[in-house]
Coordinates of C-alpha atoms in Angstrom, one line a residue:
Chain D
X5 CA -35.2 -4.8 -9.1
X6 CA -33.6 -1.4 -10.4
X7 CA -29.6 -2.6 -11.5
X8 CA -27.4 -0.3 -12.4
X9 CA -24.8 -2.5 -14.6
X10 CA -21.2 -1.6 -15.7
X11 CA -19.2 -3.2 -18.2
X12 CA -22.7 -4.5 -20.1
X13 CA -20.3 -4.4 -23.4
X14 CA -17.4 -6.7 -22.0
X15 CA -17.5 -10.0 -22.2
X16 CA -19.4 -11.1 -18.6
X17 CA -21.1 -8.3 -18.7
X18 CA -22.9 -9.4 -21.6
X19 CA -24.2 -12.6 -20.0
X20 CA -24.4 -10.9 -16.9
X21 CA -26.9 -8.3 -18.9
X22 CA -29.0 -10.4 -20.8
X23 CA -29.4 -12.6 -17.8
X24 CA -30.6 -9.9 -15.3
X25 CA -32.7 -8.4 -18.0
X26 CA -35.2 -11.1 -17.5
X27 CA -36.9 -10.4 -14.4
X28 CA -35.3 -6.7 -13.8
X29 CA -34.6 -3.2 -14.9
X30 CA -31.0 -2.9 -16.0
X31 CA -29.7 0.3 -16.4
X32 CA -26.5 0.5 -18.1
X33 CA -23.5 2.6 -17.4
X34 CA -20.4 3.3 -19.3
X35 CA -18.1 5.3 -21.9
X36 CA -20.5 4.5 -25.1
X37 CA -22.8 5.6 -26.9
X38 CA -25.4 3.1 -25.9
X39 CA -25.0 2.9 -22.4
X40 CA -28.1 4.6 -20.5
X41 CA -25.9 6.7 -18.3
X42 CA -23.1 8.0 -20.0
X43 CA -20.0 7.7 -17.3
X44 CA -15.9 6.8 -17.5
X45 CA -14.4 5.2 -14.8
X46 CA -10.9 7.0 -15.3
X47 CA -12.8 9.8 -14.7
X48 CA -12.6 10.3 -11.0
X49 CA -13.5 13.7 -10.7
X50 CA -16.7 13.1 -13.1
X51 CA -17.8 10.1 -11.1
X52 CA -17.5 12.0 -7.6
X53 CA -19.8 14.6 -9.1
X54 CA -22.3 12.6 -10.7
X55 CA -25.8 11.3 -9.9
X56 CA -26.9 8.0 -10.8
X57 CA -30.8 7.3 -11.0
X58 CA -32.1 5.6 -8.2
X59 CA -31.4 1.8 -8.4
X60 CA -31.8 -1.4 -6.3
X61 CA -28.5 -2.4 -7.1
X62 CA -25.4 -2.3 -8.8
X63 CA -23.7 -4.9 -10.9
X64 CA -19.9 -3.9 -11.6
X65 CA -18.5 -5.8 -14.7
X66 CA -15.8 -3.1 -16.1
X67 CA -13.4 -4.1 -14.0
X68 CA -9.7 -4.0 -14.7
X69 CA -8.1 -6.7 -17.6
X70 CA -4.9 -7.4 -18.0
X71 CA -4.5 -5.3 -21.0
X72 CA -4.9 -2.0 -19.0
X73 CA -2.2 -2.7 -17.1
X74 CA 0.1 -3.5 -20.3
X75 CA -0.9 -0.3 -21.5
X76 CA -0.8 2.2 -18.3
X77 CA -0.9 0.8 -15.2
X78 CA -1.0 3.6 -13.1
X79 CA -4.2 4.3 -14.8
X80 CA -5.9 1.2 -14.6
X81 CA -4.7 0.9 -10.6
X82 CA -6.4 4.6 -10.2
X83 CA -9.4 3.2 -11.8
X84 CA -9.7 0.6 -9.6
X85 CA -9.2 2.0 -6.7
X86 CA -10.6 5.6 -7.2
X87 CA -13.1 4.7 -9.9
X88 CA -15.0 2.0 -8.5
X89 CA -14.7 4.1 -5.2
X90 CA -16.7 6.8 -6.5
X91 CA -19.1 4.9 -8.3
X92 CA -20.1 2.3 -5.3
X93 CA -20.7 5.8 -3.6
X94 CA -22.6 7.2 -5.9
X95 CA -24.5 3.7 -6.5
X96 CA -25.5 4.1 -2.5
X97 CA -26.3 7.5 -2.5
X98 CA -28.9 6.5 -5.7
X99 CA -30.1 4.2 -3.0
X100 CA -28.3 0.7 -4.5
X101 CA -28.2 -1.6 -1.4
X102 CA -26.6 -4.2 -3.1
X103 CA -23.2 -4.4 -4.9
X104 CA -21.6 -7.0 -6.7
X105 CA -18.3 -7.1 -8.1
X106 CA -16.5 -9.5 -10.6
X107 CA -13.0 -9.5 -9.5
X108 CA -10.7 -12.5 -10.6
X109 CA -9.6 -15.4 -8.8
X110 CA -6.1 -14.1 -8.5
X111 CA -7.0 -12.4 -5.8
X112 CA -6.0 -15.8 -4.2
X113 CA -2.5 -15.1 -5.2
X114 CA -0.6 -18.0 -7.1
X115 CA -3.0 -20.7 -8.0
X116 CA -1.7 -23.6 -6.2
X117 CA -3.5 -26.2 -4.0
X118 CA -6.9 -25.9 -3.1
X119 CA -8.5 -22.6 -3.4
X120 CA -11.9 -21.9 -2.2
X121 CA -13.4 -18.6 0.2
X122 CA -12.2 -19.4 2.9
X123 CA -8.5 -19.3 1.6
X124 CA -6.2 -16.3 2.2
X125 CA -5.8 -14.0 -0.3
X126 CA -2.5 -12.6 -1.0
X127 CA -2.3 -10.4 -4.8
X128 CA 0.7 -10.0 -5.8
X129 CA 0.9 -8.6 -9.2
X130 CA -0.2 -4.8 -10.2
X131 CA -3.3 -6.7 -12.0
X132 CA -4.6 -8.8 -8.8
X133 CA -3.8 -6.1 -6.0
X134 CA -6.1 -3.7 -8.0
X135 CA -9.0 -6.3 -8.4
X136 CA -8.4 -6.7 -4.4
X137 CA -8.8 -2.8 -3.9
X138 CA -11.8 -2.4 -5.7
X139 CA -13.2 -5.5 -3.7
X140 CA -12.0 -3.4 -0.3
X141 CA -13.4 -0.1 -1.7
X142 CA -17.1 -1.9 -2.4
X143 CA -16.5 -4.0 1.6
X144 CA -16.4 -0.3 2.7
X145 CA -20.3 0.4 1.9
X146 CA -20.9 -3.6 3.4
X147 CA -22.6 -2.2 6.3
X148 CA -26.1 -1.6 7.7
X149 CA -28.8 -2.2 4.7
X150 CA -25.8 -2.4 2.3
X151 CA -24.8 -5.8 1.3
X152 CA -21.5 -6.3 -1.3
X153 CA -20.0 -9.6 -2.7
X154 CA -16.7 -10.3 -4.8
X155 CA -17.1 -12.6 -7.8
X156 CA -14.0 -14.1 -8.5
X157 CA -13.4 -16.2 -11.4
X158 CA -10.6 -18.1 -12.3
X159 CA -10.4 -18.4 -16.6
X160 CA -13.1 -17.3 -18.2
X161 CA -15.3 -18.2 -21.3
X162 CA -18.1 -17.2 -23.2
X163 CA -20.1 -16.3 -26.4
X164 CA -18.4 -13.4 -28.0
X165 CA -21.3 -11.1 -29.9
X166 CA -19.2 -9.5 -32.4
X167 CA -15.4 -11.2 -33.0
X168 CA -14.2 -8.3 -34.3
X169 CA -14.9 -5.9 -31.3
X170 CA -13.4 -8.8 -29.1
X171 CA -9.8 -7.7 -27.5
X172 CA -8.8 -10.1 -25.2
X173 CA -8.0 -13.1 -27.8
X174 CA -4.4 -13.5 -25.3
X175 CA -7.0 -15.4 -22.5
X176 CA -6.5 -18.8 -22.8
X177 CA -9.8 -19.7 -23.3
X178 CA -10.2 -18.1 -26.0
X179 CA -6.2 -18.0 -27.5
X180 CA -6.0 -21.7 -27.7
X181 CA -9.1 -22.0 -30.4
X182 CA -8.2 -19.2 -32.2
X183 CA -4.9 -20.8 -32.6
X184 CA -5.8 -24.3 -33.5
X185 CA -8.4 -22.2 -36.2
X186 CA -6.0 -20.1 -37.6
X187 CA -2.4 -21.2 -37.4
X188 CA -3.0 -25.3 -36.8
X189 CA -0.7 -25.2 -33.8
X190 CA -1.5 -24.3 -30.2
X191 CA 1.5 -23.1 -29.0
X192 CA 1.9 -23.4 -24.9
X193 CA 5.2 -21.5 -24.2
X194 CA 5.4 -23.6 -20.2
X195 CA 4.6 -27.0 -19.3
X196 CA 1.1 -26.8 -19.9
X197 CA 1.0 -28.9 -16.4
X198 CA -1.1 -25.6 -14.5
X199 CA -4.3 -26.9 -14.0
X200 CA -7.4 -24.1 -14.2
X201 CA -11.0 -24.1 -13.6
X202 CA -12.8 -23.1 -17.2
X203 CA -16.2 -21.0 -15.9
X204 CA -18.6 -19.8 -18.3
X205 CA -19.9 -16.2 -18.7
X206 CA -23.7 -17.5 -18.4
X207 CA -23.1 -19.1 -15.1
X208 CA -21.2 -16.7 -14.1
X209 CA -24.4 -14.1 -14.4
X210 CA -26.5 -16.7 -12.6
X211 CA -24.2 -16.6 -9.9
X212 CA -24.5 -12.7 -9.5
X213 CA -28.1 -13.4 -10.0
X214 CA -28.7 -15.9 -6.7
X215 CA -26.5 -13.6 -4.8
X216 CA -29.1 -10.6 -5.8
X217 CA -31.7 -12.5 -4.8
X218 CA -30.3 -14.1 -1.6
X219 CA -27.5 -11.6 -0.4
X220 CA -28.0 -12.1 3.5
X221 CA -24.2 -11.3 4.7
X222 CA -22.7 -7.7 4.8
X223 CA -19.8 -9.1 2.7
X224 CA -19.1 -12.6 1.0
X225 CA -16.5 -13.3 -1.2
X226 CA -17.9 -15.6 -4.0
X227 CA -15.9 -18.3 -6.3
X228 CA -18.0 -18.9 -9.6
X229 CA -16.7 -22.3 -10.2
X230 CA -17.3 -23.8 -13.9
X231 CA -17.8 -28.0 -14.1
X232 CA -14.5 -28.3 -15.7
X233 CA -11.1 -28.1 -14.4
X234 CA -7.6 -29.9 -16.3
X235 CA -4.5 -28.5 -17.5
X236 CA -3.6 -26.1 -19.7
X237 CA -2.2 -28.6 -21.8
X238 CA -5.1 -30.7 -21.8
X239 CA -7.3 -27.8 -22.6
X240 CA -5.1 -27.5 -25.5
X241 CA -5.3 -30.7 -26.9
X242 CA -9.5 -30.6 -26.4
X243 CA -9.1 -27.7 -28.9
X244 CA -6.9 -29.7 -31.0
X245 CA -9.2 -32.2 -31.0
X246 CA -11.8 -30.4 -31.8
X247 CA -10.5 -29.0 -34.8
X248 CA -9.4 -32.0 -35.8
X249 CA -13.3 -32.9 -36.4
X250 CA -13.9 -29.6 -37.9
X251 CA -11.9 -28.9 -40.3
X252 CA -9.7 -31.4 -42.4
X253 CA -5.8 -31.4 -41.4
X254 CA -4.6 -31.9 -38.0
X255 CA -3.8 -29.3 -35.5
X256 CA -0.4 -29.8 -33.2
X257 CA 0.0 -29.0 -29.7
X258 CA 3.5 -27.6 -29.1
X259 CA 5.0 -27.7 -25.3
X260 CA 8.1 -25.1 -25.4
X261 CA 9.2 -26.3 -22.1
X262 CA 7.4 -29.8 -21.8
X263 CA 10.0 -30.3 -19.0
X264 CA 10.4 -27.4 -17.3
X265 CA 9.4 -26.3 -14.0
X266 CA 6.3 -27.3 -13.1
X267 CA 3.7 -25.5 -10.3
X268 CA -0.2 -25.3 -10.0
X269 CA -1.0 -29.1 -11.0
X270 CA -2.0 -29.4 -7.7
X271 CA -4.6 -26.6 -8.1
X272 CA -8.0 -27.3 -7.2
X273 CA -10.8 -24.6 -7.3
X274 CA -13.5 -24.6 -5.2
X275 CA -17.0 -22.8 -4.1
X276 CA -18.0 -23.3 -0.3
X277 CA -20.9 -21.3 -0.9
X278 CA -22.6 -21.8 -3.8
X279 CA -23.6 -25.4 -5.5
X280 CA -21.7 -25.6 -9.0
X281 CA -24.8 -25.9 -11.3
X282 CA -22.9 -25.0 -14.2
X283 CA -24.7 -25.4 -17.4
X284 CA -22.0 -24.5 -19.8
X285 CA -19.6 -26.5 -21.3
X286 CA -16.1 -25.9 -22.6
X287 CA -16.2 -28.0 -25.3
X288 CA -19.5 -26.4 -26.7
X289 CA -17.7 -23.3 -26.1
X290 CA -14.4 -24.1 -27.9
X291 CA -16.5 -25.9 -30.6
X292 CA -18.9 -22.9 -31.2
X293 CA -15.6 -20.4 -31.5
X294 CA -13.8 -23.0 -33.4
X295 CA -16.8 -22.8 -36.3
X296 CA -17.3 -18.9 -35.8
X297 CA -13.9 -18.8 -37.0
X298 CA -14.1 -20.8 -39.4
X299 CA -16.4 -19.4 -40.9
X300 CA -15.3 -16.0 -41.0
X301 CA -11.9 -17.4 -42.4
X302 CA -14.1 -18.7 -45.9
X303 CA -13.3 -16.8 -48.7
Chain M
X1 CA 24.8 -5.5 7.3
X2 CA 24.4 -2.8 4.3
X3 CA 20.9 -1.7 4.7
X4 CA 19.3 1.0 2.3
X5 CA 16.8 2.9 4.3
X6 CA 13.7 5.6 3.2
X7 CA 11.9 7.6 5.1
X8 CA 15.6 8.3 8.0
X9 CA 14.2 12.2 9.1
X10 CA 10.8 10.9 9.8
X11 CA 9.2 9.4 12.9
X12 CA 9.8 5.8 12.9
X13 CA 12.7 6.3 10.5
X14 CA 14.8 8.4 12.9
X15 CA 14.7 5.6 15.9
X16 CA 15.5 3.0 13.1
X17 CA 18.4 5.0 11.4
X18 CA 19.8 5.1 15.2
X19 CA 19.3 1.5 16.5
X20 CA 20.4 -0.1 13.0
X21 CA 23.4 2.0 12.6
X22 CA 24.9 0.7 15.9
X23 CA 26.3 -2.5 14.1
X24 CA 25.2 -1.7 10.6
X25 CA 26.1 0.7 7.5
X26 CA 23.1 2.2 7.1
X27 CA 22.6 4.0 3.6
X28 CA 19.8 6.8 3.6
X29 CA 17.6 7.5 0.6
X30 CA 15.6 10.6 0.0
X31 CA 14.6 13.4 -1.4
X32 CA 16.3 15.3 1.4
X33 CA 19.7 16.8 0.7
X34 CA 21.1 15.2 3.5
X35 CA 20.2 11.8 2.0
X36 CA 23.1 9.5 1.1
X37 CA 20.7 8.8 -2.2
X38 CA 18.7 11.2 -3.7
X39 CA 15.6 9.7 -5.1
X40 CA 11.6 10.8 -5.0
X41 CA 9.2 7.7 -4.7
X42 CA 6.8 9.7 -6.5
X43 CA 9.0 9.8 -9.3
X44 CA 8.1 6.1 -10.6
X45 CA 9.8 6.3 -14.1
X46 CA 12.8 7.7 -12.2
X47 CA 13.2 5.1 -9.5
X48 CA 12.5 2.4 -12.6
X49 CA 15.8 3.4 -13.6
X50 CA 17.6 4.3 -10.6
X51 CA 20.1 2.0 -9.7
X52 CA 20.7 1.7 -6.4
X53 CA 24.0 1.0 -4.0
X54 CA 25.1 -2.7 -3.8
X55 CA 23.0 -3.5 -0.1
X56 CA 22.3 -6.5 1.9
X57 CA 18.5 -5.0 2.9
X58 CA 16.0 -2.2 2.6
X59 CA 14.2 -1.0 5.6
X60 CA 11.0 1.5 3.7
X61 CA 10.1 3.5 6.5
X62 CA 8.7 6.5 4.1
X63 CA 5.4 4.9 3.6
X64 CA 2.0 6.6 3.5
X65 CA 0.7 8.9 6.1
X66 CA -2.7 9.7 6.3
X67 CA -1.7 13.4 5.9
X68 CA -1.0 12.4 1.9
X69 CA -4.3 11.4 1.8
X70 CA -5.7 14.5 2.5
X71 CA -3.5 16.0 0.1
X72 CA -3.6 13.8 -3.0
X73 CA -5.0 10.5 -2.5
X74 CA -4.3 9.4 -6.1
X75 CA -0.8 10.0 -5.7
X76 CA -0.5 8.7 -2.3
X77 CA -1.7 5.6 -3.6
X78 CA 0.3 5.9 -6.6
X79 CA 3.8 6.2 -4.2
X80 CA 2.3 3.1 -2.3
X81 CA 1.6 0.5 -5.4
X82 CA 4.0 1.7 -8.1
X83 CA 6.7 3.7 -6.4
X84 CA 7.4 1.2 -3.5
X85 CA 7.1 -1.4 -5.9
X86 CA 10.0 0.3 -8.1
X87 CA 11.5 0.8 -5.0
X88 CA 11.6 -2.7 -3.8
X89 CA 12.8 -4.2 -7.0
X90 CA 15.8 -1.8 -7.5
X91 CA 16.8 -3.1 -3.9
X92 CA 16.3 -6.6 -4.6
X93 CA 18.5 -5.6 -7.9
X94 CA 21.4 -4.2 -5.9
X95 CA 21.5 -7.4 -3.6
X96 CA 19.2 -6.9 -1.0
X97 CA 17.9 -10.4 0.3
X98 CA 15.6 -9.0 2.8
X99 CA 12.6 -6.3 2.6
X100 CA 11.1 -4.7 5.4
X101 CA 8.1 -1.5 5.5
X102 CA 6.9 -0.5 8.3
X103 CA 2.8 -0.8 7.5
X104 CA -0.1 -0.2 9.8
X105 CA -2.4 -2.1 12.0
X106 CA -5.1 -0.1 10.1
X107 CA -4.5 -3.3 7.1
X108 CA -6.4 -5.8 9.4
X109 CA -9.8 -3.3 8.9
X110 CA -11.3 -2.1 11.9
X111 CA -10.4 -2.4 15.4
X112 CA -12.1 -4.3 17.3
X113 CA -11.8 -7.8 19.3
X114 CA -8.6 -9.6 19.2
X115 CA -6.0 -8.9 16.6
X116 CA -2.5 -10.6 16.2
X117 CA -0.9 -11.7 13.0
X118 CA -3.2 -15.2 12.1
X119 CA -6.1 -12.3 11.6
X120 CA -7.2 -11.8 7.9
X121 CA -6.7 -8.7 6.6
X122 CA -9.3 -6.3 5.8
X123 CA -7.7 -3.0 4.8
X124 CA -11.0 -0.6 4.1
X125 CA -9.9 3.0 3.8
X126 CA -7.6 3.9 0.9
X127 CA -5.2 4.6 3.3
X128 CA -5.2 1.3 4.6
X129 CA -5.6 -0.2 0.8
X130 CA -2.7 1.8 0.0
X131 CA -0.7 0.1 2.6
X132 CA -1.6 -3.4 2.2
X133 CA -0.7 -2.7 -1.5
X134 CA 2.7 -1.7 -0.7
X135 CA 3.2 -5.0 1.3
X136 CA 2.3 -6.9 -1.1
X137 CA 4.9 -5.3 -3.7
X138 CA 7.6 -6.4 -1.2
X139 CA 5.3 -9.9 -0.9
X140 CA 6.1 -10.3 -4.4
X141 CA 10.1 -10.3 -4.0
X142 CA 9.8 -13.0 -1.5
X143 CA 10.8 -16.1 -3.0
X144 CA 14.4 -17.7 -3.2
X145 CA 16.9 -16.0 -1.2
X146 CA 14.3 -12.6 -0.8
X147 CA 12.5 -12.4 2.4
X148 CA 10.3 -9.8 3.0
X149 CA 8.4 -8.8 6.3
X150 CA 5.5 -6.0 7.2
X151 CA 5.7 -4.4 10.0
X152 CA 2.2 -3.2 11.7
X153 CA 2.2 -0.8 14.6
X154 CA -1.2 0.4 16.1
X155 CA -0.5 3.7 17.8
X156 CA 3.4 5.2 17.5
X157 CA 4.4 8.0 19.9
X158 CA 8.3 8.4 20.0
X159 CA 10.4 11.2 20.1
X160 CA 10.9 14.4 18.1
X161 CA 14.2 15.9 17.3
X162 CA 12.8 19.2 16.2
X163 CA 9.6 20.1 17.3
X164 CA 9.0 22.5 14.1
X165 CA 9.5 20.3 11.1
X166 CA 7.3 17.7 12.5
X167 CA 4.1 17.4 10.8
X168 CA 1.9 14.9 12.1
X169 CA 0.4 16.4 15.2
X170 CA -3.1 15.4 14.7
X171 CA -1.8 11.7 15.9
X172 CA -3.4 11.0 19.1
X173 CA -0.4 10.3 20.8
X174 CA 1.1 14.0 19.6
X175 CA -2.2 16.0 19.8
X176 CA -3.3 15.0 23.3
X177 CA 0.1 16.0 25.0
X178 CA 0.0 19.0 22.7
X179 CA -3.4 20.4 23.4
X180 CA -3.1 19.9 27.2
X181 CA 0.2 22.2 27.1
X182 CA -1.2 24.6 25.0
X183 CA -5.2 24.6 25.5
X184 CA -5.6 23.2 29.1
X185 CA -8.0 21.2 27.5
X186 CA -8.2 17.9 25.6
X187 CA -11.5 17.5 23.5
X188 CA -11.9 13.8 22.2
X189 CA -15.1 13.7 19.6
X190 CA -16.1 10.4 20.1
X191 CA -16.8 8.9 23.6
X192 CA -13.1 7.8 24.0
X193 CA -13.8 4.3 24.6
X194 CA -12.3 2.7 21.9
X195 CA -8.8 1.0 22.5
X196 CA -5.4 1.6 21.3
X197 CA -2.2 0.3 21.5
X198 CA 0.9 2.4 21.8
X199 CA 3.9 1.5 20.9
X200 CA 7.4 3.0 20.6
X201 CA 9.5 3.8 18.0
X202 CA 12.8 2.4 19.4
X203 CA 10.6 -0.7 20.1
X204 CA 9.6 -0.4 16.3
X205 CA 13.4 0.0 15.6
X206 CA 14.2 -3.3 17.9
X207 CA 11.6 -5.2 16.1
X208 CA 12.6 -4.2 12.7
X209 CA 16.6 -5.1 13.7
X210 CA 15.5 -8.5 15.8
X211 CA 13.7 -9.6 11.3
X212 CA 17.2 -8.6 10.0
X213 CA 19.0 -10.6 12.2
X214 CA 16.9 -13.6 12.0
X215 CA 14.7 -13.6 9.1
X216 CA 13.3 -16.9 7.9
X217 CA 10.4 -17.5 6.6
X218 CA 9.8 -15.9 3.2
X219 CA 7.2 -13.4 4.2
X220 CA 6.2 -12.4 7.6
X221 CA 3.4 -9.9 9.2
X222 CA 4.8 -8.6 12.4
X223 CA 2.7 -6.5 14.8
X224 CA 5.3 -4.6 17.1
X225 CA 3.0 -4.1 20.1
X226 CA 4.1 -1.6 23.1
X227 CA 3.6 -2.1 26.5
X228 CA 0.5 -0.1 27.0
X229 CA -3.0 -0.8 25.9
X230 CA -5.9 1.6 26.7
X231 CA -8.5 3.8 25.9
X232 CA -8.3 6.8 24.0
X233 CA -10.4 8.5 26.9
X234 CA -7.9 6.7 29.7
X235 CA -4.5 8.2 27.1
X236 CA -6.3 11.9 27.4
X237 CA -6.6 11.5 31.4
X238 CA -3.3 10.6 31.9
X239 CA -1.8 13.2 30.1
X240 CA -4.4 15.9 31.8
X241 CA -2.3 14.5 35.2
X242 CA 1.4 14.7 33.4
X243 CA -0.1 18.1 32.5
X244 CA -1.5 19.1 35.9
X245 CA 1.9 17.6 37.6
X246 CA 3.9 20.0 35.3
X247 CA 2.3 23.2 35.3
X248 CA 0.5 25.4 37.1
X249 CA -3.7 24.8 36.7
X250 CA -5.5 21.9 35.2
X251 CA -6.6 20.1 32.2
X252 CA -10.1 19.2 31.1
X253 CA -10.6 16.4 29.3
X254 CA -14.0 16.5 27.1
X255 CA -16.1 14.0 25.2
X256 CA -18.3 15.5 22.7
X257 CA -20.5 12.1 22.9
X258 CA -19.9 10.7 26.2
X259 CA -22.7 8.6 25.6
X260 CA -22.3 8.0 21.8
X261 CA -22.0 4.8 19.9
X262 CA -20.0 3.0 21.2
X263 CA -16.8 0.2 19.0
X264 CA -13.7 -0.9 19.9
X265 CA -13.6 -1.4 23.5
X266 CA -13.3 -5.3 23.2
X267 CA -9.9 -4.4 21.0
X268 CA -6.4 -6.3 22.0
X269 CA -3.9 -6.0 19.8
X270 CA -1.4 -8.9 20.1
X271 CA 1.7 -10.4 18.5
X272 CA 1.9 -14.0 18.5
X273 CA 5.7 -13.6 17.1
X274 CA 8.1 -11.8 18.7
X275 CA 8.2 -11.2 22.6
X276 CA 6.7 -8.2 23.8
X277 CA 9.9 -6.5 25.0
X278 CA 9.0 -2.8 24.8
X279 CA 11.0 -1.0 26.9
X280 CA 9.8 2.5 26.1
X281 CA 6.9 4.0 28.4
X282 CA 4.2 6.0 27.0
X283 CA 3.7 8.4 30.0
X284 CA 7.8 8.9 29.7
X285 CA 6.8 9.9 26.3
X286 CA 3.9 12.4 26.7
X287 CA 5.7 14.0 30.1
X288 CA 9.1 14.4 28.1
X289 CA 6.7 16.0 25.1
X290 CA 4.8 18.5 27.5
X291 CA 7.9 19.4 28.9
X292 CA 9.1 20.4 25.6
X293 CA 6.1 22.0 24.9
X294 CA 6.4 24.3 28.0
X295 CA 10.1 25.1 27.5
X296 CA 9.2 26.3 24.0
X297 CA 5.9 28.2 24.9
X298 CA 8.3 29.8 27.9
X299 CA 8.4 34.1 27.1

C-alpha cells in the first residue's frame, strides 16, 4: 500500500511510521524539511491548491494538541476543521480510499463511567470539539470505495526519539516521570482519584495498521485501548516507585486536594471492536524515560 | 423573565422577539443600531470583554446561515465555536441560568429514515459542524444551576416583515413561492422526492418559550417539528395551485432528474419531547407570501 502519513514527526506518528514502513510505502507530509511532500496544515488556501501523489491511503497523525489551543485557538480550530478538510480531499482526489484519523478520546466528553464506541460523544472543550470536526470532515469522504475511521486514545505514551525536540512534557504520561527524575516530587494538583487508560504509541500504530488492512465499514470510530488502566494517583506512585529503584533517595507523591471533589474513578475504557493485544507496558515506558533522564541529567 | 436575545431582525428571531416579549423583558443584542446591545459575534476579543446586562436567559437566534458559508466559511465557523462560545459565557456571567440556540436538523447528518432527538448526531457539512459546535459551547455551561437546550428545526418558512432586507431566498420554503410569482415556473434539480419538514417560526418561538418556562434537565436537543411533512416535489405542486388560484395562468413545476437517484423519501422527522402543537400552516404561509409577491410586482 501507497500511505500518505501526517504528523510522522510527533509522537504517534513516529510509531505509527516506523510501523507502516514495514510492509508499505509511506509517503510523508508536513511543514519540515524532511517530509516528502512539503505541506502546512494552517495553510488552507495551499492545501486546497495542492496535489498529493497518488496514494492508497492516508494516515493523519498531526492532529491538534492541547498546546495549539493555549497558544491560538482560533488557529488550531481552523486547522482542524479547514485543514484536514482540504487534505482528506486532496488525499481522495490522489486516489487514497482509506483514511484514518487519530483523534482523542475526549471526544467522549468527560471521562466518566464506561466509555467504549458505542457511547455518545459530546466535546465540550475548544480542544475536543476540534478533534470531533476533523473526524466529521474525514466521515464526509466515508462513502462509496472510501472508507474513514477515528482513532481515539485516551493518555498516551511512547518512546520519545530526541528529548530535546519533545514539547508536550505537561501529558501526564510523560510529566509525572520527568518529575519524579528531576524534582523528586510528583506533584498532582486534584485528587489523583480520575482513573485513565495508559495506551502506547506502538499499539496504537498496530491499531491503524489492522484497520488498513481490514477497513470493511464506511465509517468506524475506533478506541485504541492500552492493558493498563488506574488512577492518576496510582500512576504517580508507579513512577515514584520506580525511581525509587533507580536512583538513590526517594521520590514523594504530593495530593494538593487529596480530599477534594472527586469524578472519573468510575471510568472504564473500553474497545468493542478491536481485541486489546497491547504489547507495551507502562512501567517499561516510565522506567525507560525515567533512565533517559537520568542520564542526560549526569554531569 | 430577563432574556438577552441575538439574532431579533432575522427570521426565527423576529417570531421569538414577539412571542417572548408578551410576558417577558426581552433585551436585544446586535450589531444593528436598533439593538438594545451593540455587539458583533465576529468580534471574539470584543465579546471576551463585553459585559453583558444582568439577565435571567439567552435565546441565540443569530446563528449560522448557510449564506455565511458561501461567503467566508472560516469565519462562519469562527462566529459558531469561538464567538457563541464568548457569547454564551458572558450570559452565564450576567446571570443567565438557561441557554437556548436555535441549531439545525442538518446536526443529525443526512436525512433519511426516522429522526427524533435519541438519534446520534452526525453533523457532516461545515455548516452543520459549525452548528453542532455552537451547541456544544452552550453544552459546556450546563452544569449546576445552567441549563442549556438546542433547538433543531428542519425546514422554517414564517413571515417576512420587509420583503427587501430579507436575504435568504434560496430556502425552499421562500424560493418556491417566489419563483411561481415571479417565473410561472418552479425548477427543482433533483427529482423532488426527498422529504422535508416545515415548520413555523411562531411554533419555533412557542417551543423556545414552553424550555424557558420549564427547563429541567441540564441539556436538552429539541426538534420543533411543524405540522406538515412532504416532499420537496409535493411543496413545489402545492404552491403551483396557490399560484394558479391567485393569478391569472399557471405554474410548471420541473424536475431536472425526474428519474434521478433517488434518498430521503423514507425521512420522518419527529420529536419525542414536546407535543406537536404547531398551529401555523405552511400553505397559509406560501399563499400569504405569493400574495405579497404580486402586490409588490403590481405596475
Amino acid at each position: 500500500m501507497r500511505i500518505l502519513l501526517t504528523g510522522a514527526s510527533g509522537l504517534i506518528g513516529q510509531a505509527v511510521h516506523r510501523n507502516l514502513s514495514q510492509d508499505n510505502e509511506v509517503i510523508t507530509l508536513g511543514r519540515s524539511a524532511h517530509a516528502d511532500v512539503r505541506l502546512d496544515l494552517a495553510d488552507v488556501d495551499g492545501l486546497n491548491s495542492a496535489a498529493l501523489p497518488a496514494a492508497d491511503a492516508l494516515v493523519h497523525c498531526a492532529g491538534i494538541v492541547d498546546e495549539d489551543f493555549r497558544e491560538d485557538p482560533v488557529r488550531a480550530a481552523r486547522m482542524a476543521m479547514f485543514g484536514a478538510g482540504a487534505l482528506a480531499r486532496q488525499a481522495v482526489a490522489a486516489g487514497a480510499t482509506r483514511l484514518a484519523y487519530i483523534s482523542s478520546a475526549h471526544v467522549y466528553g468527560p471521562m466518566l463511567g464506561h466509555i467504549d464506541e458505542r457511547s455518545p460523544q459530546n466535546p465540550v472543550s475548544d480542544y475536543a470539539i476540534s478533534h470531533y470536526a476533523t473526524e466529521q470532515v474525514f466521515r464526509r469522504y466515508a462513502q462509496g470505495a472510501v472508507t474513514a475511521a477515528a482513532f481515539r486514545p485516551c493518555a498516551v505514551f511512547g518512546a520519545l526519539g530526541d528529548l530535546d525536540a519533545f514539547r508536550r512534557w505537561t501529558l501526564i504520561p510523560f510529566s509525572f516521570p520527568r518529575e519524579a527524575v528531576m524534582d523528586r516530587r510528583i506533584v498532582i494538583r486534584s485528587t489523583g482519584q480520575q482513573r485513565r487508560n495508559f495506551v502506547g504509541t506502538d499499539d496504537i500504530a498496530d491499531s491503524v495498521r489492522r484497520w488498513l488492512d481490514a477497513s470493511s465499514s464506511a465509517w468506524q470510530v475506533i478506541n485504541p485501548v492500552g492493558d493498563t488502566s488506574c488512577t492518576v494517583f496510582e500512576f504517580a506512585q508507579r513512577c515514584a516507585a520506580i525511581s525509587d529503584e533507580l536512583a538513590t533517595g526517594s521520590c514523594i507523591v504530593e495530593r494538593q486536594q487529596p480530599n477534594g471533589p472527586q469524578a472519573g474513578d468510575d471510568f472504564e475504557y473500553a474497545s468493542t471492536l478491536q481485541p486489546t493485544t497491547a504489547r507495551q507496558s507502562i512501567d517499561d515506558f516510565a522506567r525507560g524515560l525515567m533512565s533517559q533522564l537520568l542520564l542526560k541529567a549526569m554531569p
